[in-house]
Amino acid sequence: MVRWRSGTVTAVRRRWAGAVELDVDLPDGARMRALAYPALVGEPEPGDRVLLNAGALLMGLGTGGYALVVALPDRLPPDPPQAGDSRDAGHLVKARYTPLQPILLGVDEEASPHHDRLAAADSVDGMPVVTADLHSALPAILAGVRADAPDARVAYVLTDGGALPAWFSRTLAGLSGHLAGTVSVGQAFGGDLEASTLHSGLLAARHVLDADLTIVAQGPGNLGTGTRWGFSGVAVGEAVNAVATLGGRPVGSLRISDADARPRHRGVSHHSLTAYGRVALAPAELVVPDGLAPGLAAEVAAALTPLADRHRIVTVPADGLDAALRATPVGLSTMGRGLDADQAYFLAAAAAGRYAARLLG
């Protein structure tokens, strides 16, 4: 449950799109690092009293290493300018029935300027869609796309398996200008466009953002329990099904590593094997980079053999991908490991991006 704290803002630290980092002093003399989303709670200033949800910080969760500002109780933000008694500004509620549920304009709502375009949309017209388990794959996939198709319009569909606010992601903030836009779907919010489902989000990426290619992945904060089915990335398989249903071309980014200390994530992670092998009912093209270390390559090949009955396993040249990864506008990190510490992981994601780019012809 929630672990509440009350404190006073002593310093405003870093800012990025939609978020601001704070130092907050507590009455007992302790100091907490906190994160506020100004669109939800207003702009914190030094001297403001803040109410915090401190559970993730106290527990030491890696991605959730902040106390989160729930309210500035003594200085509430003004109401939005839109009328609050009509649906003219949208009625799409996300983070539903939580104390901070935002009400947003859905891209396909009647009040949306894009409604007519999406009303009868039923296909993404063969668009390649790269599906990935972890948010950390996003910049690596994009690097692979850019290596072969520098001018392609690439959209990102943010699913709700990890962080719900798009604003939490410093990676996404750093990719501003490098993406055609972000569509936040399901309970996720804060993208350039809001959609109620993954399906409508994919259609919006194609028909509103005019994407040539789309990447689907959850936000930061993957949940795993060490069990076969208990991880948020299981939704990757559902994404494959959605892409296929809408006439797209699913391209699977595999979670490959020889650096993860946990046996279940070495070679091909059990997350990828379950999502693509058990949940995805439609066929996808699963991408493996060439040039993996011989032992890792053999382990990957053996792990993917059972999936070949449904999916097509594709080996993609990795030449130039290391340079492309090193040129990304944001830092690369997965589970605390950078490119040099876990190169196979990032190469696999970049290879999926390269393969999807080559499908554009």
PDB file of N, CA and C in Angstrom, residues 133-134 254-274 292-304 335 337 341-345:
ATOM      1  N   ASP A 133      10.196  -6.082 -25.365  1.00  0.00           N
ATOM      2  CA  ASP A 133       9.843  -6.341 -23.977  1.00  0.00           C
ATOM      3  C   ASP A 133      10.143  -5.127 -23.096  1.00  0.00           C
ATOM      4  N   LEU A 134      11.361  -4.595 -23.184  1.00  0.00           N
ATOM      5  CA  LEU A 134      11.819  -3.564 -22.261  1.00  0.00           C
ATOM      6  C   LEU A 134      11.854  -2.191 -22.926  1.00  0.00           C
ATOM      7  N   LEU A 254      14.180  -9.502 -29.801  1.00  0.00           N
ATOM      8  CA  LEU A 254      14.411 -10.517 -28.775  1.00  0.00           C
ATOM      9  C   LEU A 254      15.296  -9.969 -27.658  1.00  0.00           C
ATOM     10  N   ARG A 255      15.000 -10.395 -26.457  1.00  0.00           N
ATOM     11  CA  ARG A 255      15.836 -10.021 -25.309  1.00  0.00           C
ATOM     12  C   ARG A 255      16.943 -11.061 -25.180  1.00  0.00           C
ATOM     13  N   ILE A 256      18.120 -10.717 -25.702  1.00  0.00           N
ATOM     14  CA  ILE A 256      19.267 -11.623 -25.747  1.00  0.00           C
ATOM     15  C   ILE A 256      20.373 -11.033 -24.882  1.00  0.00           C
ATOM     16  N   SER A 257      21.024 -11.877 -24.082  1.00  0.00           N
ATOM     17  CA  SER A 257      22.112 -11.372 -23.243  1.00  0.00           C
ATOM     18  C   SER A 257      23.038 -12.506 -22.834  1.00  0.00           C
ATOM     19  N   ASP A 258      24.326 -12.184 -22.763  1.00  0.00           N
ATOM     20  CA  ASP A 258      25.272 -13.090 -22.115  1.00  0.00           C
ATOM     21  C   ASP A 258      25.890 -12.412 -20.904  1.00  0.00           C
ATOM     22  N   ALA A 259      25.273 -11.303 -20.466  1.00  0.00           N
ATOM     23  CA  ALA A 259      25.810 -10.541 -19.337  1.00  0.00           C
ATOM     24  C   ALA A 259      24.905 -10.584 -18.115  1.00  0.00           C
ATOM     25  N   ASP A 260      23.650 -10.969 -18.295  1.00  0.00           N
ATOM     26  CA  ASP A 260      22.730 -10.998 -17.156  1.00  0.00           C
ATOM     27  C   ASP A 260      23.111 -12.143 -16.228  1.00  0.00           C
ATOM     28  N   ALA A 261      23.211 -11.839 -14.956  1.00  0.00           N
ATOM     29  CA  ALA A 261      23.632 -12.855 -13.989  1.00  0.00           C
ATOM     30  C   ALA A 261      22.546 -13.890 -13.721  1.00  0.00           C
ATOM     31  N   ARG A 262      21.329 -13.614 -14.103  1.00  0.00           N
ATOM     32  CA  ARG A 262      20.215 -14.528 -13.821  1.00  0.00           C
ATOM     33  C   ARG A 262      20.080 -15.531 -14.963  1.00  0.00           C
ATOM     34  N   PRO A 263      20.167 -16.819 -14.678  1.00  0.00           N
ATOM     35  CA  PRO A 263      20.125 -17.827 -15.747  1.00  0.00           C
ATOM     36  C   PRO A 263      18.887 -17.720 -16.634  1.00  0.00           C
ATOM     37  N   ARG A 264      17.755 -17.322 -16.077  1.00  0.00           N
ATOM     38  CA  ARG A 264      16.518 -17.280 -16.872  1.00  0.00           C
ATOM     39  C   ARG A 264      16.541 -16.188 -17.939  1.00  0.00           C
ATOM     40  N   HIS A 265      17.495 -15.255 -17.820  1.00  0.00           N
ATOM     41  CA  HIS A 265      17.595 -14.181 -18.807  1.00  0.00           C
ATOM     42  C   HIS A 265      18.838 -14.305 -19.692  1.00  0.00           C
ATOM     43  N   ARG A 266      19.604 -15.357 -19.536  1.00  0.00           N
ATOM     44  CA  ARG A 266      20.791 -15.539 -20.372  1.00  0.00           C
ATOM     45  C   ARG A 266      20.410 -16.248 -21.670  1.00  0.00           C
ATOM     46  N   GLY A 267      21.181 -15.991 -22.714  1.00  0.00           N
ATOM     47  CA  GLY A 267      20.778 -16.486 -24.029  1.00  0.00           C
ATOM     48  C   GLY A 267      19.568 -15.685 -24.477  1.00  0.00           C
ATOM     49  N   VAL A 268      18.483 -16.362 -24.765  1.00  0.00           N
ATOM     50  CA  VAL A 268      17.215 -15.672 -25.006  1.00  0.00           C
ATOM     51  C   VAL A 268      16.431 -15.687 -23.697  1.00  0.00           C
ATOM     52  N   SER A 269      16.077 -14.522 -23.203  1.00  0.00           N
ATOM     53  CA  SER A 269      15.345 -14.433 -21.942  1.00  0.00           C
ATOM     54  C   SER A 269      14.055 -15.257 -21.992  1.00  0.00           C
ATOM     55  N   HIS A 270      13.716 -15.828 -20.856  1.00  0.00           N
ATOM     56  CA  HIS A 270      12.445 -16.569 -20.794  1.00  0.00           C
ATOM     57  C   HIS A 270      11.268 -15.632 -21.058  1.00  0.00           C
ATOM     58  N   HIS A 271      11.440 -14.330 -20.855  1.00  0.00           N
ATOM     59  CA  HIS A 271      10.373 -13.390 -21.188  1.00  0.00           C
ATOM     60  C   HIS A 271      10.069 -13.433 -22.686  1.00  0.00           C
ATOM     61  N   SER A 272      11.098 -13.391 -23.507  1.00  0.00           N
ATOM     62  CA  SER A 272      10.878 -13.468 -24.962  1.00  0.00           C
ATOM     63  C   SER A 272      10.317 -14.821 -25.358  1.00  0.00           C
ATOM     64  N   LEU A 273      10.831 -15.878 -24.756  1.00  0.00           N
ATOM     65  CA  LEU A 273      10.385 -17.218 -25.139  1.00  0.00           C
ATOM     66  C   LEU A 273       8.920 -17.428 -24.794  1.00  0.00           C
ATOM     67  N   THR A 274       8.471 -16.903 -23.665  1.00  0.00           N
ATOM     68  CA  THR A 274       7.061 -17.034 -23.304  1.00  0.00           C
ATOM     69  C   THR A 274       6.184 -16.137 -24.162  1.00  0.00           C
ATOM     70  N   LEU A 292      27.241 -12.882 -33.119  1.00  0.00           N
ATOM     71  CA  LEU A 292      27.257 -13.146 -31.680  1.00  0.00           C
ATOM     72  C   LEU A 292      28.401 -14.098 -31.343  1.00  0.00           C
ATOM     73  N   ALA A 293      28.887 -14.022 -30.122  1.00  0.00           N
ATOM     74  CA  ALA A 293      29.918 -14.957 -29.687  1.00  0.00           C
ATOM     75  C   ALA A 293      29.427 -16.380 -29.921  1.00  0.00           C
ATOM     76  N   PRO A 294      30.315 -17.288 -30.349  1.00  0.00           N
ATOM     77  CA  PRO A 294      29.862 -18.641 -30.740  1.00  0.00           C
ATOM     78  C   PRO A 294      29.014 -19.334 -29.689  1.00  0.00           C
ATOM     79  N   GLY A 295      29.423 -19.275 -28.443  1.00  0.00           N
ATOM     80  CA  GLY A 295      28.644 -19.944 -27.406  1.00  0.00           C
ATOM     81  C   GLY A 295      27.263 -19.348 -27.261  1.00  0.00           C
ATOM     82  N   LEU A 296      27.185 -18.021 -27.282  1.00  0.00           N
ATOM     83  CA  LEU A 296      25.888 -17.351 -27.174  1.00  0.00           C
ATOM     84  C   LEU A 296      25.036 -17.645 -28.407  1.00  0.00           C
ATOM     85  N   ALA A 297      25.638 -17.625 -29.581  1.00  0.00           N
ATOM     86  CA  ALA A 297      24.892 -17.903 -30.813  1.00  0.00           C
ATOM     87  C   ALA A 297      24.268 -19.291 -30.781  1.00  0.00           C
ATOM     88  N   ALA A 298      25.019 -20.268 -30.294  1.00  0.00           N
ATOM     89  CA  ALA A 298      24.498 -21.634 -30.206  1.00  0.00           C
ATOM     90  C   ALA A 298      23.354 -21.713 -29.204  1.00  0.00           C
ATOM     91  N   GLU A 299      23.506 -21.013 -28.094  1.00  0.00           N
ATOM     92  CA  GLU A 299      22.455 -21.012 -27.063  1.00  0.00           C
ATOM     93  C   GLU A 299      21.182 -20.359 -27.605  1.00  0.00           C
ATOM     94  N   VAL A 300      21.339 -19.275 -28.339  1.00  0.00           N
ATOM     95  CA  VAL A 300      20.190 -18.583 -28.909  1.00  0.00           C
ATOM     96  C   VAL A 300      19.498 -19.466 -29.941  1.00  0.00           C
ATOM     97  N   ALA A 301      20.268 -20.095 -30.810  1.00  0.00           N
ATOM     98  CA  ALA A 301      19.686 -20.955 -31.838  1.00  0.00           C
ATOM     99  C   ALA A 301      18.892 -22.100 -31.230  1.00  0.00           C
ATOM    100  N   ALA A 302      19.441 -22.705 -30.192  1.00  0.00           N
ATOM    101  CA  ALA A 302      18.743 -23.817 -29.538  1.00  0.00           C
ATOM    102  C   ALA A 302      17.443 -23.348 -28.894  1.00  0.00           C
ATOM    103  N   ALA A 303      17.478 -22.168 -28.267  1.00  0.00           N
ATOM    104  CA  ALA A 303      16.290 -21.664 -27.579  1.00  0.00           C
ATOM    105  C   ALA A 303      15.176 -21.315 -28.563  1.00  0.00           C
ATOM    106  N   LEU A 304      15.560 -20.864 -29.757  1.00  0.00           N
ATOM    107  CA  LEU A 304      14.556 -20.419 -30.721  1.00  0.00           C
ATOM    108  C   LEU A 304      14.019 -21.547 -31.598  1.00  0.00           C
ATOM    109  N   MET A 335      18.889  -2.661 -17.183  1.00  0.00           N
ATOM    110  CA  MET A 335      19.170  -3.285 -15.894  1.00  0.00           C
ATOM    111  C   MET A 335      20.501  -2.796 -15.316  1.00  0.00           C
ATOM    112  N   ARG A 337      23.122  -1.908 -17.032  1.00  0.00           N
ATOM    113  CA  ARG A 337      24.262  -2.232 -17.882  1.00  0.00           C
ATOM    114  C   ARG A 337      24.208  -1.402 -19.168  1.00  0.00           C
ATOM    115  N   ALA A 341      28.786  -3.266 -21.579  1.00  0.00           N
ATOM    116  CA  ALA A 341      28.565  -4.329 -20.598  1.00  0.00           C
ATOM    117  C   ALA A 341      27.566  -5.372 -21.086  1.00  0.00           C
ATOM    118  N   ASP A 342      26.706  -5.029 -22.025  1.00  0.00           N
ATOM    119  CA  ASP A 342      25.679  -5.970 -22.493  1.00  0.00           C
ATOM    120  C   ASP A 342      25.408  -5.720 -23.974  1.00  0.00           C
ATOM    121  N   GLN A 343      26.454  -5.836 -24.776  1.00  0.00           N
ATOM    122  CA  GLN A 343      26.346  -5.473 -26.182  1.00  0.00           C
ATOM    123  C   GLN A 343      25.343  -6.335 -26.929  1.00  0.00           C
ATOM    124  N   ALA A 344      25.254  -7.608 -26.586  1.00  0.00           N
ATOM    125  CA  ALA A 344      24.344  -8.499 -27.306  1.00  0.00           C
ATOM    126  C   ALA A 344      22.899  -8.023 -27.197  1.00  0.00           C
ATOM    127  N   TYR A 345      22.526  -7.528 -26.028  1.00  0.00           N
ATOM    128  CA  TYR A 345      21.148  -7.046 -25.845  1.00  0.00           C
ATOM    129  C   TYR A 345      20.843  -5.902 -26.801  1.00  0.00           C
TER     130      TYR A 345
END
